[in-house]
Amino acid sequence: MRLIHQHGAGAPWQRGDAMKQEWPLWEVFIRGQHGLSHRHVGSLHATDAAHAIQNARDVYTRRKEGVSIWVVPAADITASSPDDKGSLYDPADDKVYRHPTFFDIPDDVGAM
Amino acid sequence: MYAQMIKSEASQDDPEKLAAFQARIDAGEKIEPKDWMPAGYRKTLIRQIGQHAHSEIVGQLPEGNWITRAPTLERKAILLAKVQDEAGHGLYLYCAAETLGVSRDELTEMLLDGRMKYSSIFAYPTLTWADMGAVGWLVDGAAIMNQVPLQRTSYGPYARSMVRICKEESFHQRQGFDIMMKMANGTDAQKRMAQDALNRFWYPSLMMFGPSDKESVHSEQSMAWKIKMNSNDELRQKFVDQTVPQAEYLGLTIPDETLAFNEDKGGYDFAEPDWSEFFDVLKGNGPCSVERIEARQKAWDDGAWVREARLAHAAKKQAAKVAAE
């Protein structure tokens, strides 16, 4: 299986491009108010984690979209490759019994 | 629109791969950053999303012009929030463009040196407070026409940023219309200002959708790729049909003597804007074109020390942390 960086090109400072002093890229995850898990909302540039949180607050939560923010350096995210879609997900195709609707339960049994 | 006259790039890719790619799009699948995509699709999208982002950023300038002179504290707070949203929209879109392999700095450079454009509408001046109303009502109204369908565009990050933007855009249009209502129901002088703002922004707003599709050779490819969802004429017609009754409600007159409801097509017949003016503005000859880029250049130059200092500070802190470990 191939693992890839989420942002393939990498940030400029990783490309060794000394001319370009771009701030590192961070991925932002926000947890909404209703007890759901953190959800990816986008990315932004910041110099360090505290700065990224500050920017994430301004860019992604102007309307109380969340009660908690996670920021992760984009370069640290490892992602599965689209080419591995088949080997990763196809095995689930013939296991429909994993879904409750696979089983017929008579109405007489009541709610289950 | 916020992205106008986007030239669609031809693709020299393997025909088999191209066909498989088109099949994915036709099936309604989203294309994600790491998926294979034709070079032309990538290039066209960078241009389109980049221009869209630049428009959001440059679009802050005409409205920023009135922040210090808003008539009340409440109006000022609202306008500030609106202009801040535009910055946010620019940032969502830059992020989406960056997933295609272009850097933020490259995009900024291309705006500043003229290789990339921003929407023609922002090359016009905002002369009175009523212009804040007209911009929100007409310009954001026209933008919504285009952005709502783009929520279904084929490129995942672009579609997702559009979802966020559309959620916020409706506030923008309504705050504009609210200003127009106030002005149109105000003193004679205020009414005249409202009418004057409509007069000046009507045709530039119609231009936002770009020239007629009959002139556009690139629409077909972009529509097949689902990065352009509707034709320019279709959206312009929809905008006029929606806006004319709103102007009537305000008691204002659309500056078009030929404007008439056409029963047969179930929509208004209206006059075309002056397309030679549009092309001239796109070339950088709009009334405020020079001023806009100068303002962006100044912001970029004046911000250089902040960008460098933040990086230096982060590096110093990182070094101290490593030394302590």
Short mmCIF file of C-alpha atoms in Angstrom, two decimals, chain B residues 29-306:
data_model
loop_
_atom_site.label_atom_id
_atom_site.label_comp_id
_atom_site.label_asym_id
_atom_site.label_seq_id
_atom_site.Cartn_x
_atom_site.Cartn_y
_atom_site.Cartn_z
CA GLU B 29 -18.32 11.74 -8.35
CA LYS B 30 -16.17 14.40 -6.72
CA ILE B 31 -12.58 14.78 -7.83
CA GLU B 32 -10.23 15.06 -4.86
CA PRO B 33 -6.72 16.56 -4.72
CA LYS B 34 -4.83 13.25 -4.95
CA ASP B 35 -6.98 11.79 -7.74
CA TRP B 36 -5.66 11.70 -11.27
CA MET B 37 -6.91 14.67 -13.26
CA PRO B 38 -6.15 16.04 -16.73
CA ALA B 39 -3.51 18.76 -16.75
CA GLY B 40 -6.04 21.08 -18.40
CA TYR B 41 -8.59 20.52 -15.64
CA ARG B 42 -5.98 21.36 -13.01
CA LYS B 43 -4.74 24.46 -14.84
CA THR B 44 -8.21 25.78 -15.58
CA LEU B 45 -9.29 25.27 -11.99
CA ILE B 46 -6.22 27.04 -10.59
CA ARG B 47 -7.06 29.97 -12.83
CA GLN B 48 -10.74 29.95 -11.93
CA ILE B 49 -10.45 29.41 -8.17
CA GLY B 50 -7.51 31.82 -8.03
CA GLN B 51 -9.45 34.54 -9.80
CA HIS B 52 -12.41 33.88 -7.55
CA ALA B 53 -10.18 34.20 -4.46
CA HIS B 54 -8.55 37.38 -5.75
CA SER B 55 -12.01 38.86 -6.33
CA GLU B 56 -12.98 38.22 -2.72
CA ILE B 57 -9.80 39.89 -1.49
CA VAL B 58 -9.84 42.87 -3.87
CA GLY B 59 -13.60 43.08 -3.23
CA GLN B 60 -12.82 44.18 0.30
CA LEU B 61 -11.41 47.46 -0.98
CA PRO B 62 -14.51 49.23 -2.36
CA GLU B 63 -16.39 48.44 0.86
CA GLY B 64 -13.44 49.07 3.14
CA ASN B 65 -13.60 52.57 1.71
CA TRP B 66 -16.73 53.24 3.80
CA ILE B 67 -15.94 51.55 7.11
CA THR B 68 -14.71 54.72 8.76
CA ARG B 69 -17.64 56.72 7.40
CA ALA B 70 -20.56 54.39 8.05
CA PRO B 71 -23.54 56.45 9.23
CA THR B 72 -24.05 54.63 12.55
CA LEU B 73 -22.02 52.43 14.87
CA GLU B 74 -24.29 49.51 14.05
CA ARG B 75 -23.84 49.95 10.30
CA LYS B 76 -20.12 50.17 10.86
CA ALA B 77 -20.03 46.93 12.86
CA ILE B 78 -22.12 45.19 10.17
CA LEU B 79 -19.91 46.45 7.36
CA LEU B 80 -16.78 45.37 9.24
CA ALA B 81 -18.24 41.89 9.69
CA LYS B 82 -19.11 41.76 6.01
CA VAL B 83 -15.65 42.83 4.87
CA GLN B 84 -14.11 40.30 7.28
CA ASP B 85 -16.28 37.61 5.69
CA GLU B 86 -14.89 38.54 2.27
CA ALA B 87 -11.38 38.00 3.60
CA GLY B 88 -12.54 34.62 4.91
CA HIS B 89 -14.02 33.72 1.52
CA GLY B 90 -10.74 34.60 -0.14
CA LEU B 91 -8.90 32.35 2.32
CA TYR B 92 -11.24 29.37 1.81
CA LEU B 93 -10.70 29.69 -1.92
CA TYR B 94 -6.92 30.12 -1.75
CA CYS B 95 -6.82 26.90 0.30
CA ALA B 96 -8.84 25.11 -2.36
CA ALA B 97 -6.51 26.40 -5.09
CA GLU B 98 -3.45 25.31 -3.10
CA THR B 99 -4.64 21.70 -3.10
CA LEU B 100 -4.01 21.80 -6.86
CA GLY B 101 -0.30 22.41 -6.34
CA VAL B 102 -0.01 26.18 -6.61
CA SER B 103 1.34 28.10 -3.61
CA ARG B 104 -0.34 31.03 -1.90
CA ASP B 105 2.61 33.29 -2.66
CA GLU B 106 2.56 32.37 -6.34
CA LEU B 107 -1.12 33.26 -6.49
CA THR B 108 -0.47 36.62 -4.82
CA GLU B 109 2.42 37.34 -7.16
CA MET B 110 0.27 36.56 -10.19
CA LEU B 111 -2.42 38.96 -9.00
CA LEU B 112 0.09 41.72 -8.35
CA ASP B 113 1.92 41.40 -11.66
CA GLY B 114 -1.31 41.15 -13.66
CA ARG B 115 -1.00 37.53 -14.80
CA MET B 116 -4.19 36.76 -12.87
CA LYS B 117 -7.35 38.83 -12.85
CA TYR B 118 -10.06 39.70 -10.41
CA SER B 119 -13.71 40.42 -11.17
CA SER B 120 -14.34 43.53 -13.29
CA ILE B 121 -16.93 44.76 -10.79
CA PHE B 122 -14.32 45.74 -8.21
CA ALA B 123 -12.62 48.15 -10.57
CA TYR B 124 -15.52 50.54 -10.02
CA PRO B 125 -15.51 53.19 -7.28
CA THR B 126 -17.89 53.37 -4.31
CA LEU B 127 -18.78 57.05 -4.21
CA THR B 128 -21.55 57.26 -1.62
CA TRP B 129 -22.93 55.28 1.30
CA ALA B 130 -25.77 54.09 -0.96
CA ASP B 131 -23.10 52.20 -2.92
CA MET B 132 -22.71 49.92 0.12
CA GLY B 133 -26.35 49.05 -0.37
CA ALA B 134 -26.02 48.57 -4.13
CA VAL B 135 -22.91 46.42 -3.79
CA GLY B 136 -24.53 44.09 -1.26
CA TRP B 137 -27.83 43.91 -3.10
CA LEU B 138 -26.59 43.68 -6.70
CA VAL B 139 -22.99 42.48 -6.59
CA ASP B 140 -23.46 39.89 -3.86
CA GLY B 141 -26.80 39.03 -5.41
CA ALA B 142 -25.10 38.32 -8.74
CA ALA B 143 -22.37 36.36 -6.97
CA ILE B 144 -24.94 34.14 -5.25
CA MET B 145 -26.48 33.28 -8.63
CA ASN B 146 -23.18 31.76 -9.67
CA GLN B 147 -22.02 30.35 -6.36
CA VAL B 148 -25.11 28.36 -5.41
CA PRO B 149 -24.78 26.00 -8.40
CA LEU B 150 -21.00 25.84 -7.86
CA GLN B 151 -21.65 24.03 -4.59
CA ARG B 152 -22.18 21.01 -6.90
CA THR B 153 -18.99 21.55 -8.89
CA SER B 154 -16.87 18.47 -9.58
CA TYR B 155 -13.78 19.48 -7.62
CA GLY B 156 -14.30 18.55 -3.95
CA PRO B 157 -12.32 21.32 -2.20
CA TYR B 158 -13.89 23.97 -4.45
CA ALA B 159 -17.40 22.63 -3.84
CA ARG B 160 -16.83 22.56 -0.07
CA SER B 161 -15.53 26.12 0.03
CA MET B 162 -18.61 27.18 -1.96
CA VAL B 163 -20.88 25.58 0.63
CA ARG B 164 -19.25 27.67 3.35
CA ILE B 165 -19.35 30.82 1.24
CA CYS B 166 -23.00 30.46 0.27
CA LYS B 167 -24.00 30.11 3.90
CA GLU B 168 -22.50 33.54 4.57
CA GLU B 169 -23.32 35.29 1.31
CA SER B 170 -27.02 35.59 1.98
CA PHE B 171 -26.28 37.86 4.96
CA HIS B 172 -24.31 40.08 2.59
CA GLN B 173 -27.10 40.50 0.10
CA ARG B 174 -29.73 41.12 2.74
CA GLN B 175 -27.64 43.73 4.55
CA GLY B 176 -27.25 45.49 1.19
CA PHE B 177 -30.95 45.44 0.50
CA ASP B 178 -31.59 46.69 4.03
CA ILE B 179 -29.41 49.74 3.32
CA MET B 180 -31.26 50.29 0.03
CA MET B 181 -34.65 50.12 1.79
CA LYS B 182 -33.53 52.68 4.32
CA MET B 183 -32.21 55.03 1.65
CA ALA B 184 -35.15 54.55 -0.71
CA ASN B 185 -37.58 55.40 2.08
CA GLY B 186 -35.50 58.29 3.35
CA THR B 187 -35.24 61.94 2.40
CA ASP B 188 -35.30 63.06 -1.23
CA ALA B 189 -31.53 63.37 -1.16
CA GLN B 190 -31.20 59.80 0.16
CA LYS B 191 -33.57 58.53 -2.54
CA ARG B 192 -31.50 60.27 -5.17
CA MET B 193 -28.36 58.63 -3.77
CA ALA B 194 -30.02 55.21 -3.89
CA GLN B 195 -31.13 55.74 -7.50
CA ASP B 196 -27.70 57.02 -8.45
CA ALA B 197 -26.04 53.95 -6.92
CA LEU B 198 -28.39 51.67 -8.90
CA ASN B 199 -27.68 53.64 -12.07
CA ARG B 200 -23.94 53.22 -11.69
CA PHE B 201 -23.92 49.57 -10.57
CA TRP B 202 -26.59 48.08 -12.85
CA TYR B 203 -24.55 47.49 -16.01
CA PRO B 204 -21.31 46.59 -14.21
CA SER B 205 -23.38 44.00 -12.30
CA LEU B 206 -24.71 42.53 -15.56
CA MET B 207 -21.12 42.36 -16.81
CA MET B 208 -20.16 40.18 -13.85
CA PHE B 209 -21.64 37.15 -15.62
CA GLY B 210 -19.27 37.61 -18.54
CA PRO B 211 -20.02 38.02 -22.24
CA SER B 212 -22.70 36.05 -24.03
CA ASP B 213 -21.95 32.34 -24.36
CA LYS B 214 -22.15 32.72 -28.10
CA GLU B 215 -18.82 34.54 -27.79
CA SER B 216 -17.31 32.13 -25.33
CA VAL B 217 -15.33 29.30 -26.84
CA HIS B 218 -14.29 27.84 -23.50
CA SER B 219 -17.63 27.27 -21.85
CA GLU B 220 -18.20 23.86 -23.37
CA GLN B 221 -15.15 22.16 -21.87
CA SER B 222 -15.68 23.78 -18.47
CA MET B 223 -19.30 22.72 -18.46
CA ALA B 224 -18.37 19.14 -19.34
CA TRP B 225 -15.94 19.19 -16.42
CA LYS B 226 -18.66 20.66 -14.20
CA ILE B 227 -16.53 23.58 -13.13
CA LYS B 228 -18.97 25.89 -14.87
CA MET B 229 -22.53 24.90 -14.07
CA ASN B 230 -24.68 27.35 -16.05
CA SER B 231 -24.22 29.52 -19.09
CA ASN B 232 -23.48 33.22 -18.62
CA ASP B 233 -26.70 34.25 -20.36
CA GLU B 234 -28.79 31.89 -18.28
CA LEU B 235 -27.46 33.32 -15.01
CA ARG B 236 -27.73 36.91 -16.21
CA GLN B 237 -31.38 36.36 -17.16
CA LYS B 238 -32.08 34.81 -13.77
CA PHE B 239 -30.42 37.76 -12.05
CA VAL B 240 -32.46 40.33 -13.99
CA ASP B 241 -35.72 38.44 -13.38
CA GLN B 242 -35.02 38.33 -9.67
CA THR B 243 -33.77 41.89 -9.32
CA VAL B 244 -36.34 43.90 -11.30
CA PRO B 245 -39.22 43.24 -8.85
CA GLN B 246 -36.89 44.11 -5.96
CA ALA B 247 -36.09 47.46 -7.58
CA GLU B 248 -39.82 48.04 -8.01
CA TYR B 249 -40.34 47.29 -4.35
CA LEU B 250 -37.73 49.93 -3.53
CA GLY B 251 -39.43 52.41 -5.86
CA LEU B 252 -36.24 52.71 -7.90
CA THR B 253 -35.92 52.63 -11.68
CA ILE B 254 -33.62 50.22 -13.51
CA PRO B 255 -31.59 52.44 -15.88
CA ASP B 256 -32.76 50.58 -18.99
CA GLU B 257 -35.54 52.03 -21.15
CA THR B 258 -35.81 48.82 -23.14
CA LEU B 259 -36.56 46.74 -20.05
CA ALA B 260 -39.88 44.91 -20.55
CA PHE B 261 -41.41 41.68 -19.40
CA ASN B 262 -41.57 39.14 -22.19
CA GLU B 263 -44.55 36.84 -21.66
CA ASP B 264 -43.30 34.31 -24.19
CA LYS B 265 -40.04 33.59 -22.45
CA GLY B 266 -41.42 34.31 -19.00
CA GLY B 267 -38.64 36.75 -18.23
CA TYR B 268 -37.45 40.26 -18.90
CA ASP B 269 -35.94 41.58 -22.10
CA PHE B 270 -33.12 43.91 -21.20
CA ALA B 271 -30.29 45.89 -22.74
CA GLU B 272 -26.81 44.41 -22.94
CA PRO B 273 -24.06 46.23 -21.09
CA ASP B 274 -21.32 47.90 -23.11
CA TRP B 275 -18.98 44.96 -23.69
CA SER B 276 -16.15 47.14 -24.95
CA GLU B 277 -16.12 48.73 -21.50
CA PHE B 278 -16.00 45.26 -19.94
CA PHE B 279 -12.99 44.17 -22.01
CA ASP B 280 -11.29 47.43 -21.25
CA VAL B 281 -11.79 46.95 -17.51
CA LEU B 282 -10.48 43.37 -17.73
CA LYS B 283 -7.35 44.73 -19.39
CA GLY B 284 -6.77 46.81 -16.29
CA ASN B 285 -8.29 50.08 -17.49
CA GLY B 286 -11.22 50.30 -15.07
CA PRO B 287 -11.75 53.53 -13.12
CA CYS B 288 -10.04 52.05 -10.02
CA SER B 289 -7.91 49.28 -11.55
CA VAL B 290 -4.60 50.92 -10.80
CA GLU B 291 -5.66 51.95 -7.31
CA ARG B 292 -6.83 48.42 -6.45
CA ILE B 293 -3.57 46.70 -7.36
CA GLU B 294 -1.57 49.48 -5.72
CA ALA B 295 -3.51 48.89 -2.51
CA ARG B 296 -2.84 45.12 -2.69
CA GLN B 297 0.84 45.74 -3.46
CA LYS B 298 1.12 48.13 -0.52
CA ALA B 299 -0.54 45.63 1.83
CA TRP B 300 1.85 42.92 0.61
CA ASP B 301 4.93 45.13 1.01
CA ASP B 302 3.87 46.63 4.34
CA GLY B 303 3.11 43.15 5.67
CA ALA B 304 6.50 41.72 4.70
CA TRP B 305 8.13 42.46 8.06
CA VAL B 306 5.22 40.81 9.89
#
